[in-house]
CSV table of C-alpha atoms and ligand atoms in Angstrom, one decimal:
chain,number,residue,atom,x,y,z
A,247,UNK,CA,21.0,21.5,-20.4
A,248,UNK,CA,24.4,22.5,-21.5
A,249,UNK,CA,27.4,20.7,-21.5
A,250,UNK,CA,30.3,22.5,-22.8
A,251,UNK,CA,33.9,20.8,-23.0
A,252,UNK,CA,36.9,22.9,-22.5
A,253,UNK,CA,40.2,22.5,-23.5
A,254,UNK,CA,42.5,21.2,-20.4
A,255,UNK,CA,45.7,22.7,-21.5
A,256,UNK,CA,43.9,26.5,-23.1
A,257,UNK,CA,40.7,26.5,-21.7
A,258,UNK,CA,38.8,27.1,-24.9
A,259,UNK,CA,35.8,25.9,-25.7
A,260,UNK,CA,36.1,22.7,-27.5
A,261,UNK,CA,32.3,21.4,-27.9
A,262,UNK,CA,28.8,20.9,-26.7
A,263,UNK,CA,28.2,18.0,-25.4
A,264,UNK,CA,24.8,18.0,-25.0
A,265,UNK,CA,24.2,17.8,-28.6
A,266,UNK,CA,26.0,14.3,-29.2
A,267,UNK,CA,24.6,11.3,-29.0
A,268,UNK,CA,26.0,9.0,-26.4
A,269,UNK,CA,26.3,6.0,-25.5
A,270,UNK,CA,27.0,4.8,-21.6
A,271,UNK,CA,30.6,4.1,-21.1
A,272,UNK,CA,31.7,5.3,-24.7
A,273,UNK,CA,35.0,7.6,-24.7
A,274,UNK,CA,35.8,9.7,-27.5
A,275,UNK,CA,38.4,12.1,-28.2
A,276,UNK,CA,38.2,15.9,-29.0
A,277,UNK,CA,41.0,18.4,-30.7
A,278,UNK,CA,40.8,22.0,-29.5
A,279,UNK,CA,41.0,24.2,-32.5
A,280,UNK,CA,42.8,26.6,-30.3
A,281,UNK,CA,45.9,24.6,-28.9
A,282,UNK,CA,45.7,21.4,-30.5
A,283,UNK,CA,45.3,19.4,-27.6
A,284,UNK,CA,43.5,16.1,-27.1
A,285,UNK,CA,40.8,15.9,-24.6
A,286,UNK,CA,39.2,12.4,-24.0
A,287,UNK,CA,35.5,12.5,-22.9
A,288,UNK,CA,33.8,9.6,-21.2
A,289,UNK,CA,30.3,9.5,-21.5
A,290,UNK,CA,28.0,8.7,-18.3
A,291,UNK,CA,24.5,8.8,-19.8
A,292,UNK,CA,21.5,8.8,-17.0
A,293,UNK,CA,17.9,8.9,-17.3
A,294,UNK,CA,16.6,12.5,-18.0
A,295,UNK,CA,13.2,12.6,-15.9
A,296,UNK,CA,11.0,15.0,-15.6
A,297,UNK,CA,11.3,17.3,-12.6
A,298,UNK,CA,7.1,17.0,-11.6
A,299,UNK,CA,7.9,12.6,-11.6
A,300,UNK,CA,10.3,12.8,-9.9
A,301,UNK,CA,8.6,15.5,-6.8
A,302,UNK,CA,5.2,13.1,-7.3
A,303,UNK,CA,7.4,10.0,-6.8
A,304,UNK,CA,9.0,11.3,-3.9
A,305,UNK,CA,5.7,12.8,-2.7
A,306,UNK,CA,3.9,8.9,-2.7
A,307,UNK,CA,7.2,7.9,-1.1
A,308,UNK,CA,6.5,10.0,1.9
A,309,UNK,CA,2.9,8.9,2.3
A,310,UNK,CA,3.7,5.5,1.8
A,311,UNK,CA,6.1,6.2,4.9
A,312,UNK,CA,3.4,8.2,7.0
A,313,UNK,CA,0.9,5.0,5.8
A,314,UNK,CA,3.4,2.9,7.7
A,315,UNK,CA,4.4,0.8,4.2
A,316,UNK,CA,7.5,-0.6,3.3
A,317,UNK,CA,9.4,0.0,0.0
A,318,UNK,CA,12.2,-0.3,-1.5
A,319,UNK,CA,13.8,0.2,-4.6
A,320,UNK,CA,15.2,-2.5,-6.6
A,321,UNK,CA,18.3,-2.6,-9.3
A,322,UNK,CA,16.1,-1.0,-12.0
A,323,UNK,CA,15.2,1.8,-9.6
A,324,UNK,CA,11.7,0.9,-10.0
A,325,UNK,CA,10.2,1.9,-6.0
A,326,UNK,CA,7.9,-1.0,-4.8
A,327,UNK,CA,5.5,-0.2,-2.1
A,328,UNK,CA,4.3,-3.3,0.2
A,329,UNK,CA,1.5,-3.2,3.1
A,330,UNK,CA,3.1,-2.3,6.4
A,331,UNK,CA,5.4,-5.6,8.1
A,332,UNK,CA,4.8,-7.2,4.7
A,333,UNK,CA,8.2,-6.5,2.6
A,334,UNK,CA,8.6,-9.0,-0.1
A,335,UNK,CA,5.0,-10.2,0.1
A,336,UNK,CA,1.9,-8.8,-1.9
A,337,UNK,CA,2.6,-5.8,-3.9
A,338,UNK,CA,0.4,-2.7,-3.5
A,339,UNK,CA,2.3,-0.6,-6.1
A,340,UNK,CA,5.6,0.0,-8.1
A,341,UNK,CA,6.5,3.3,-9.7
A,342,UNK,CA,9.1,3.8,-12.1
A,343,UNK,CA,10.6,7.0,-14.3
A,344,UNK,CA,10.8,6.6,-18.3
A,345,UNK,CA,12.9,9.0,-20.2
A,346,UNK,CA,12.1,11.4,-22.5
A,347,UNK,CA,13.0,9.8,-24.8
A,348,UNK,CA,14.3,6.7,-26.7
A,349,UNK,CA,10.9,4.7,-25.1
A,350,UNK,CA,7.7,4.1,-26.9
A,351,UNK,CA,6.7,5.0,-23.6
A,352,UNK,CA,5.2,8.5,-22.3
A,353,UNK,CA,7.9,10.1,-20.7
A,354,UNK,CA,7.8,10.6,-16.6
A,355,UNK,CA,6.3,8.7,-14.2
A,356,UNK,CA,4.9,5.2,-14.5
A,357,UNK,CA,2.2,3.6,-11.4
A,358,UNK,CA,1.0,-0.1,-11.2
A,359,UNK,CA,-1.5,-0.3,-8.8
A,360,UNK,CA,-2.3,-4.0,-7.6
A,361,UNK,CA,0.1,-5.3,-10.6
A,362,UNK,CA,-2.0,-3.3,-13.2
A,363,UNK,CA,-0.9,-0.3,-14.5
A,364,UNK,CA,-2.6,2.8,-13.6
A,365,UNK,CA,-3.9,5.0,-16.9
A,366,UNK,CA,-1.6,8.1,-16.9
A,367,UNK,CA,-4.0,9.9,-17.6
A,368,UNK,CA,-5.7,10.0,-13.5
A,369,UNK,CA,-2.4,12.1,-12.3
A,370,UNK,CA,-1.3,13.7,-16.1
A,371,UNK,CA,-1.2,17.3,-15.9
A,372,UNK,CA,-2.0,17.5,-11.8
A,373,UNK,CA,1.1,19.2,-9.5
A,374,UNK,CA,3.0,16.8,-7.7
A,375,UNK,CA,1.5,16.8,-4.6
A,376,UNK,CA,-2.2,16.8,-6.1
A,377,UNK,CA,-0.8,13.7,-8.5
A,378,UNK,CA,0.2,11.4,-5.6
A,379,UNK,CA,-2.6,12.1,-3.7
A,380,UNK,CA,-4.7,10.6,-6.5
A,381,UNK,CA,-2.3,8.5,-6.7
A,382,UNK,CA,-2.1,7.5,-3.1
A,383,UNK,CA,-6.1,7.2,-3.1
A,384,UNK,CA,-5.8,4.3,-5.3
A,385,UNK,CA,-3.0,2.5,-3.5
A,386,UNK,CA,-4.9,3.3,-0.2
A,387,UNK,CA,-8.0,1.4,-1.8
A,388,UNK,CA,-6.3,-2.1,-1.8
A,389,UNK,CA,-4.4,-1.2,1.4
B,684,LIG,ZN1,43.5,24.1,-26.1
């Protein structure tokens, strides 16, 4: 991904701002070499996930819907799948998206199963729609 800053008054290119590291929130000026001009920049840093999470992820989202379950996603934007009628109550499974990087964790897509975690290693390395249906099977095995 690229990011590049340009100058507000000349339109020169001032920086890239992919290749800073940010923090959320932090603001940080830039002179353009061209003009002279100050340009603040006001970082909004997100979670970089991988595209294949986030298609399995939506994938198990849809068959927890065609399954009839309820889920939601709470402040963490960890999605929690409960039997159908049965929000709140026992947990069948919670997925969540680490990033690439700044985790010890393996980057992409993270599956509890019953409140244990399911081995990344059952979906790593299937397509989306192939990873939540092994996914889904073990899910569907509690339900
Ligand atoms: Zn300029």
């Amino acid at each position: 991904m690229t990011n590049i800053l340009k100058c507000a008054c000349c339109g020169a290119r001032i920086a890239d701002l992919s290749f800073l590291d940010w923090s959320d929130g932090e603001t940080r000026p830039f002179e353009c070499g061209e003009c002279g001009c100050w340009t603040k920049v006001e970082a909004s840093v997100s979670l970089e996930t991988t595209s294949d999470a986030v298609e399995t992820r939506d994938e198990l989202r849809r068959l927890a819907m065609w399954n009839g379950c309820e889920f939601w996603y709470n402040t963490e934007g960890v999605l929690r799948i409960y039997p159908a009628d049965d929000l709140g109550g026992r947990e069948l499974a919670a997925l969540w998206m680490a990033p690439e990087t700044g985790y010890e964790e393996a980057a992409g897509l993270h599956v509890t199963v019953d409140g244990r975690p399911l081995p990344v290693d059952v979906y790593d390395g299937l397509v989306p729609r192939e990873a939540a249906k092994v996914i889904w099977k073990r899910i569907g095995a509690i339900l």
